PDB file of C-alpha atoms in Angstrom:
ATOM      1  CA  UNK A   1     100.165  53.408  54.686  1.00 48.00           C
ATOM      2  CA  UNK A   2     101.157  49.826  55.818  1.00 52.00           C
ATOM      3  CA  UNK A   3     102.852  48.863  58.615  1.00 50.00           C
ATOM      4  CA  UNK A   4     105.778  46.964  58.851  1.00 59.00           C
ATOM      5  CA  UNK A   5     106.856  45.056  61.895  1.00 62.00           C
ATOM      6  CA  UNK A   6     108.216  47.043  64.759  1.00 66.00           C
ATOM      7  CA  UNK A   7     106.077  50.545  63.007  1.00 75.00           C
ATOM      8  CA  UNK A   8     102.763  51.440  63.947  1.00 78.00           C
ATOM      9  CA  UNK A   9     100.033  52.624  60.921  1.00 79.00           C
ATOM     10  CA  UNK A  10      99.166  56.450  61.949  1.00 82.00           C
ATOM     11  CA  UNK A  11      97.092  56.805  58.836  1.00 87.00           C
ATOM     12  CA  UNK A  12      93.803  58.705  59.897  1.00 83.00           C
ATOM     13  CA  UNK A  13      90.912  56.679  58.991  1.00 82.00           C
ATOM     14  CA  UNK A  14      87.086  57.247  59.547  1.00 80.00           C
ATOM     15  CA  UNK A  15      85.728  55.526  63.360  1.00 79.00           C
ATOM     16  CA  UNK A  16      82.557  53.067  61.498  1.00 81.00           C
ATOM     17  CA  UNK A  17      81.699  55.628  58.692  1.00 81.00           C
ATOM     18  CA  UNK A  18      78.915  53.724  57.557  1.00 79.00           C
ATOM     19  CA  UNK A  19      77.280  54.320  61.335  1.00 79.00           C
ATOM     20  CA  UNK A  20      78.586  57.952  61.991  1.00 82.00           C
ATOM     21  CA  UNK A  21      79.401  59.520  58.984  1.00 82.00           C
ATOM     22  CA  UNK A  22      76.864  61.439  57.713  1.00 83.00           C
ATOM     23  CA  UNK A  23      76.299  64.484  55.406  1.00 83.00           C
ATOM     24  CA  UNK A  24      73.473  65.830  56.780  1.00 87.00           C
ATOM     25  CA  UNK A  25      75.046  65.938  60.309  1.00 87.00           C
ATOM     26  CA  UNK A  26      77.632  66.824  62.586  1.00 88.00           C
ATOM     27  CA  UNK A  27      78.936  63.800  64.834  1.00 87.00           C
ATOM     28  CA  UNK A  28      81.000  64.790  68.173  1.00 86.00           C
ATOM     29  CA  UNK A  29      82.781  62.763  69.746  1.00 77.00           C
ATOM     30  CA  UNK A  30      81.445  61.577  73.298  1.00 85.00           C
ATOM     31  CA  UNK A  31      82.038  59.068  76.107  1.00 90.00           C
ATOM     32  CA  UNK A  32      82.862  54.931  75.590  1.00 89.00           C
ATOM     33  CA  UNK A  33      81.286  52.788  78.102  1.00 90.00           C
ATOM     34  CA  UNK A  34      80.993  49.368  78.749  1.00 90.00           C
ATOM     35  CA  UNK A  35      84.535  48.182  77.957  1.00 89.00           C
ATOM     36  CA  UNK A  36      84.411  50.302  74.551  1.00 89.00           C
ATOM     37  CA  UNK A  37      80.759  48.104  73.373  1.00 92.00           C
ATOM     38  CA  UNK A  38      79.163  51.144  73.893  1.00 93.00           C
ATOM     39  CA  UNK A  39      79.460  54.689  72.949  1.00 92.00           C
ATOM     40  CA  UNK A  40      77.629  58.057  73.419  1.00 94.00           C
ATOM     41  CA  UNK A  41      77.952  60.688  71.002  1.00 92.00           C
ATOM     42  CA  UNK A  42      76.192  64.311  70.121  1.00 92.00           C
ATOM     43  CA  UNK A  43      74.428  64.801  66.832  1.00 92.00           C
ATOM     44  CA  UNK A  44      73.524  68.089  65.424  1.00 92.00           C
ATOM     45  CA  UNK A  45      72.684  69.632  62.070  1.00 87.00           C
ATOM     46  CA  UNK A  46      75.698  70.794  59.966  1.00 87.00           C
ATOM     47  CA  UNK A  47      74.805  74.546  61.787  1.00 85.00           C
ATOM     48  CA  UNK A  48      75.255  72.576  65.447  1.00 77.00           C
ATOM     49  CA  UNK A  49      71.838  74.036  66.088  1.00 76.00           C
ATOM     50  CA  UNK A  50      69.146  71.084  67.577  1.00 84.00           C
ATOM     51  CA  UNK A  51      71.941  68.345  68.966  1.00 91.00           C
ATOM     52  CA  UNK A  52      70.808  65.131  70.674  1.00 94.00           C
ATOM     53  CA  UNK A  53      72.912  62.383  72.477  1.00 95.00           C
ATOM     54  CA  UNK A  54      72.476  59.009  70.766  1.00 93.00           C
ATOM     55  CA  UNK A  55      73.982  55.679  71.893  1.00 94.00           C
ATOM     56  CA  UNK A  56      75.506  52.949  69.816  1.00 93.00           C
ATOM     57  CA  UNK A  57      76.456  49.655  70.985  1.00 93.00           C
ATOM     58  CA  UNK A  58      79.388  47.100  69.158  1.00 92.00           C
ATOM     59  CA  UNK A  59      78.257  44.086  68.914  1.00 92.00           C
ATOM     60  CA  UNK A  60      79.721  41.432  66.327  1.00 93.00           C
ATOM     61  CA  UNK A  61      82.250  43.596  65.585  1.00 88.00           C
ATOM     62  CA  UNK A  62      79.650  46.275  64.310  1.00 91.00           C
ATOM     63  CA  UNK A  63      78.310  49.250  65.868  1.00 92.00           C
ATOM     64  CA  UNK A  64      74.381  49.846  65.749  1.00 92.00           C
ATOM     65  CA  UNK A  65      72.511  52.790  64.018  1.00 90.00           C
ATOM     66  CA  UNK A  66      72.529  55.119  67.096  1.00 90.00           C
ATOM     67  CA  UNK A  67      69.052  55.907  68.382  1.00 92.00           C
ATOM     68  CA  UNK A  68      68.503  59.040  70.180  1.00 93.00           C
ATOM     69  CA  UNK A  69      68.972  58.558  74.547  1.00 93.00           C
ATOM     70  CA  UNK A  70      66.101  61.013  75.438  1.00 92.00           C
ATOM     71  CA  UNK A  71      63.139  62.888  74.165  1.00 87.00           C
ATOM     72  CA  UNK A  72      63.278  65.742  71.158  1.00 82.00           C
ATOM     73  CA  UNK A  73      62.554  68.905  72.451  1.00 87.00           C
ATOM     74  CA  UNK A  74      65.879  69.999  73.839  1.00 90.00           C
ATOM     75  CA  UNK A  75      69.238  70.739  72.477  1.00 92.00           C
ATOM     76  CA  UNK A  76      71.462  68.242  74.665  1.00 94.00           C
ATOM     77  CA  UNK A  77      75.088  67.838  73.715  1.00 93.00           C
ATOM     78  CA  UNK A  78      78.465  66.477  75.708  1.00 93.00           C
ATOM     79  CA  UNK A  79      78.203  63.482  76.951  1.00 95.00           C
ATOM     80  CA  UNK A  80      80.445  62.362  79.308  1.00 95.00           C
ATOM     81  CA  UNK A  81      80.536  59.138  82.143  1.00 95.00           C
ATOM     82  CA  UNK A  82      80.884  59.379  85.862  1.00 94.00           C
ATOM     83  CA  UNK A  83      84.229  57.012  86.525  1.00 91.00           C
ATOM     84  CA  UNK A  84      82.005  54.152  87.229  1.00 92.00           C
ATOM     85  CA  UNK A  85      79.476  54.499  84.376  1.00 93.00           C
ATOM     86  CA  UNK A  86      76.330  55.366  86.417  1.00 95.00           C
ATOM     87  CA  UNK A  87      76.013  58.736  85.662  1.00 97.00           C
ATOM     88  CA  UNK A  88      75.966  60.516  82.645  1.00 97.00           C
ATOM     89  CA  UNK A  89      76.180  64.057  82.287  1.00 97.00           C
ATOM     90  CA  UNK A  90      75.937  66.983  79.262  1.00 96.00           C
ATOM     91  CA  UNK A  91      74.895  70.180  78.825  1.00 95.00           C
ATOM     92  CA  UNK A  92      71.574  71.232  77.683  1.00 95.00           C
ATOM     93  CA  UNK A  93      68.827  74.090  76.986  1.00 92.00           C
ATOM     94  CA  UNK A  94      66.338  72.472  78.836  1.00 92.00           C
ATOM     95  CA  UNK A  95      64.497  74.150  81.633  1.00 90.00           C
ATOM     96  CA  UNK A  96      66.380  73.895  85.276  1.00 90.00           C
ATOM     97  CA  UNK A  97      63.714  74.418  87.395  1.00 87.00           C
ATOM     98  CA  UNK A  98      66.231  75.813  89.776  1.00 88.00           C
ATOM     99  CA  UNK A  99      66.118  80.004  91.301  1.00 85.00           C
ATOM    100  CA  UNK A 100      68.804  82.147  90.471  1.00 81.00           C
ATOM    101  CA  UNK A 101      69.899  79.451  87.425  1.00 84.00           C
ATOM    102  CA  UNK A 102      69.601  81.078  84.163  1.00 74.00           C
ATOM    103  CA  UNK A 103      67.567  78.755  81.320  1.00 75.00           C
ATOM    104  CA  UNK A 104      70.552  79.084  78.645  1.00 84.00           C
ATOM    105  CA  UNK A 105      73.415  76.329  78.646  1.00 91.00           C
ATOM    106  CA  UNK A 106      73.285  74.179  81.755  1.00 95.00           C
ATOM    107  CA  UNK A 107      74.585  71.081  83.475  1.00 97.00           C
ATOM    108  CA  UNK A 108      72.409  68.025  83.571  1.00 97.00           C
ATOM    109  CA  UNK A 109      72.704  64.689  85.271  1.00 97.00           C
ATOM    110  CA  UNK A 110      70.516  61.474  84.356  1.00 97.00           C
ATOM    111  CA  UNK A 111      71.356  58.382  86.275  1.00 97.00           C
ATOM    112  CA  UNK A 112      71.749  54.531  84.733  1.00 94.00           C
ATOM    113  CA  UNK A 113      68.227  52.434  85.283  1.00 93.00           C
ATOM    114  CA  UNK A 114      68.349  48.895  84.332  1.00 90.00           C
ATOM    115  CA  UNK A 115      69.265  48.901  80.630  1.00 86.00           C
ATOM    116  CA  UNK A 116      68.228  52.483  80.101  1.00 90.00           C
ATOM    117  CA  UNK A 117      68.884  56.430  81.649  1.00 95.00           C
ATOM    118  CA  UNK A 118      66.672  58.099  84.398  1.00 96.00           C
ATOM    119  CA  UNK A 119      65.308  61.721  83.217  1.00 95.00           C
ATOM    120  CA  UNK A 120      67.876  64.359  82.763  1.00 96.00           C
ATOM    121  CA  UNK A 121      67.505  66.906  86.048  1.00 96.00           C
ATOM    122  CA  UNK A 122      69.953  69.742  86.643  1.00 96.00           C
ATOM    123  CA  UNK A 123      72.574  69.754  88.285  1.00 96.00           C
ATOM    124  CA  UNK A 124      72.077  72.240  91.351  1.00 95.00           C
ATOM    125  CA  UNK A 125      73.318  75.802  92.482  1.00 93.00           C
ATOM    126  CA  UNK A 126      76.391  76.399  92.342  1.00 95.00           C
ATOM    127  CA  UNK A 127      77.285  73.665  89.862  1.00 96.00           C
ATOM    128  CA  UNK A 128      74.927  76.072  87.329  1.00 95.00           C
ATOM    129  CA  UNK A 129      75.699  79.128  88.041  1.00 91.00           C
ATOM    130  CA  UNK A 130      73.182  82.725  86.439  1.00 90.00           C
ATOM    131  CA  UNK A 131      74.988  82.677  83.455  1.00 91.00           C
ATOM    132  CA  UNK A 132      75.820  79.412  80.847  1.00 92.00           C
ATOM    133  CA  UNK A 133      77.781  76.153  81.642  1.00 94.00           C
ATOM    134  CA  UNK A 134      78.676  73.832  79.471  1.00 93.00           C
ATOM    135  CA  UNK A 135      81.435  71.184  77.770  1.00 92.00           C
ATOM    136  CA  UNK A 136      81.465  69.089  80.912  1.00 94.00           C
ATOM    137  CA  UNK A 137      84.338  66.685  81.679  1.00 93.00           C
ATOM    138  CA  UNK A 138      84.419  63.764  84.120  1.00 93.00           C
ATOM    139  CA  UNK A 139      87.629  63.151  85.713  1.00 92.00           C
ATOM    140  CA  UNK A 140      89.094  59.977  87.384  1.00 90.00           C
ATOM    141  CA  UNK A 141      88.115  61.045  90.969  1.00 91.00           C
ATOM    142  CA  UNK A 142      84.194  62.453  90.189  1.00 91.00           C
ATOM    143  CA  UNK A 143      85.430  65.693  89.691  1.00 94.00           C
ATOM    144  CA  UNK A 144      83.483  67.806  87.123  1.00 96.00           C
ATOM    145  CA  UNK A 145      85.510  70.133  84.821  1.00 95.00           C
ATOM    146  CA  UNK A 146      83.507  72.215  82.976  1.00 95.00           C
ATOM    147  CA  UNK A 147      83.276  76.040  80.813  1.00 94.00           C
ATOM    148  CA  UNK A 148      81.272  78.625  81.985  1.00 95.00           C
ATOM    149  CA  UNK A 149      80.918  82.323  81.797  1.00 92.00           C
ATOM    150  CA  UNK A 150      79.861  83.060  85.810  1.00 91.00           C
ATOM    151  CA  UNK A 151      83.044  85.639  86.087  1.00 87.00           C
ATOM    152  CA  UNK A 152      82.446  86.995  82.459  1.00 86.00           C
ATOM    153  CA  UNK A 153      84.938  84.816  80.419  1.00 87.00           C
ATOM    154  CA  UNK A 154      84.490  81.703  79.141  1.00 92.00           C
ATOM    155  CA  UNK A 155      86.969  79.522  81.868  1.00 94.00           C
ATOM    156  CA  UNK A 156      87.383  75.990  83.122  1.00 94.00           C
ATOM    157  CA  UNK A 157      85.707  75.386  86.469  1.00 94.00           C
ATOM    158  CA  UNK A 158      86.261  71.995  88.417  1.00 96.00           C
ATOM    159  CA  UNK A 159      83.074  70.972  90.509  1.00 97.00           C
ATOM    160  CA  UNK A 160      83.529  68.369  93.145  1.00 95.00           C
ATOM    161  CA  UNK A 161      81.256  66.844  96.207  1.00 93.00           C
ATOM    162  CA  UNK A 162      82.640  67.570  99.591  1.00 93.00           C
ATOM    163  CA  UNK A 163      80.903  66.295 102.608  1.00 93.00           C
ATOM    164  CA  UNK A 164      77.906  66.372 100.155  1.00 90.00           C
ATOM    165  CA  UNK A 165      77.712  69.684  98.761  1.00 94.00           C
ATOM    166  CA  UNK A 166      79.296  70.463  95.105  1.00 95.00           C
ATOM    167  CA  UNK A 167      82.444  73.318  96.029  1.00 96.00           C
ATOM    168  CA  UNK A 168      82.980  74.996  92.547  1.00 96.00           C
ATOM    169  CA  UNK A 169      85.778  76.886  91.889  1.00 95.00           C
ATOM    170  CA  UNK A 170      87.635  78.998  89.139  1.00 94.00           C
ATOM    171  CA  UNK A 171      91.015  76.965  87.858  1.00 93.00           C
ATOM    172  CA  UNK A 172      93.945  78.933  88.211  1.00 92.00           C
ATOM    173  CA  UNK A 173      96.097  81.646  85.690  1.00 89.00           C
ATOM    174  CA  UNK A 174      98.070  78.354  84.501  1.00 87.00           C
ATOM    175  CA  UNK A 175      95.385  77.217  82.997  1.00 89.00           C
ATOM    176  CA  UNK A 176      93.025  79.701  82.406  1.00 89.00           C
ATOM    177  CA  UNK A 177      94.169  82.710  80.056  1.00 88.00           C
ATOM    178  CA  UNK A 178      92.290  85.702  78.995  1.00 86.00           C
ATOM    179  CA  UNK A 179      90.992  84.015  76.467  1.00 86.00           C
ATOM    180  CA  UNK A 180      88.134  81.264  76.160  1.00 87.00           C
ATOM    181  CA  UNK A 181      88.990  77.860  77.681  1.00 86.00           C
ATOM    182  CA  UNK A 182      87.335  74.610  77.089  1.00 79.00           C
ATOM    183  CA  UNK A 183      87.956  71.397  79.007  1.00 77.00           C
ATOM    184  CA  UNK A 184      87.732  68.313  76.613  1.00 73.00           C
ATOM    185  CA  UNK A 185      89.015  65.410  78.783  1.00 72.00           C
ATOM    186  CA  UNK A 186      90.645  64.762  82.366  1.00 72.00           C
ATOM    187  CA  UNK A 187      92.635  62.118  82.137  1.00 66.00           C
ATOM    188  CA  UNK A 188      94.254  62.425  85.915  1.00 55.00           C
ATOM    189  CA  UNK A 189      94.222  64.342  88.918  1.00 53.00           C
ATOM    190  CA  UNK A 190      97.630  65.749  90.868  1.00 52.00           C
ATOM    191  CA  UNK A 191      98.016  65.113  93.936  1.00 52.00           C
ATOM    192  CA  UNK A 192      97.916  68.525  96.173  1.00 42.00           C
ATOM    193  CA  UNK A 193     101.458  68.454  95.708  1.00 42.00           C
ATOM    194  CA  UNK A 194     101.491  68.933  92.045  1.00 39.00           C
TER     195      UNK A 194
END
């Protein structure tokens, strides 16, 4: 549909299909960086089973084939950017390393170095809890809103440094239901008083 002046065009249209549309895979939608030049996104096969973060970059008005942003191996997925770009967490099946963290769907952390990403590590106890966490979300203040199954349903949690140690705790009935939650982007804190 065309616009006309004083209208806005709210036809759907594919984001740079000839870079991310594919029909072999699944694109998901990630985290812009850089003043919108660069963006990281999850790949997977059309059964979301072996995903990868990969990172394009607009340059010319043209975004690049995306190359993968760590090692195969792993099924990484859901990227998302610390507020001032130098961390990037997802959630992956890599090994923790960590006691009493279960090896399923976990938090991960890798930090910016140079022109590139430090090696993924996990984000500690009781960020990952003995059961899966995943779908993480980065909010304005650092905060870390993420699902997990810890109480037995799949709820948003909000993770945040305090004197620094992570305090992670179970949103509230307003949010949460009895039914599966997923965060998918924080776009602002409240205040404490609402």
């Amino acid at each position: 549909a065309a616009s006309t002046a004083g209208s806005v065009d709210a036809t759907a249209r594919p984001f740079a299909p000839e870079v991310f549309l594919s029909a072999t895979e699944h694109t998901a939608p990630g985290a812009l960086a850089d003043g919108g030049a660069t963006l990281y996104l999850t790949r997977s096969a059309l059964d979301f089973s072996r995903s990868r973060i990969f990172v394009s970059h607009r340059a010319d008005g043209a975004w690049s084939a995306p190359p993968p942003l760590f090692e195969a191996g792993h099924t990484d997925s859901g990227p998302s950017l610390a507020p001032d770009g130098g961390t990037l967490y997802f959630h992956s099946n890599r090994p923790t390393g960590l006691d009493g963290v279960a090896d399923e769907w976990n938090l991960f952390a890798a930090e910016r170095a140079g022109d590139g990403w430090s090696a993924p590590r996990a984000l500690p106890a009781p960020v990952n809890g003995a059961k899966s966490d995943c779908c993480v979300a980065t909010a304005p203040d650092g905060s870390l809103y993420f699902a997990s199954d810890r109480d037995g349903s799949w709820d948003i949690w909000r993770a945040r440094q305090e004197d620094g140690a992570w305090r992670v705790e179970r949103l509230p009935e307003a949010v949460n239901s009895p039914h599966m939650e997923w965060p998918s982007a924080v776009d602002r804190v409240p205040d404490a008083g609402g």
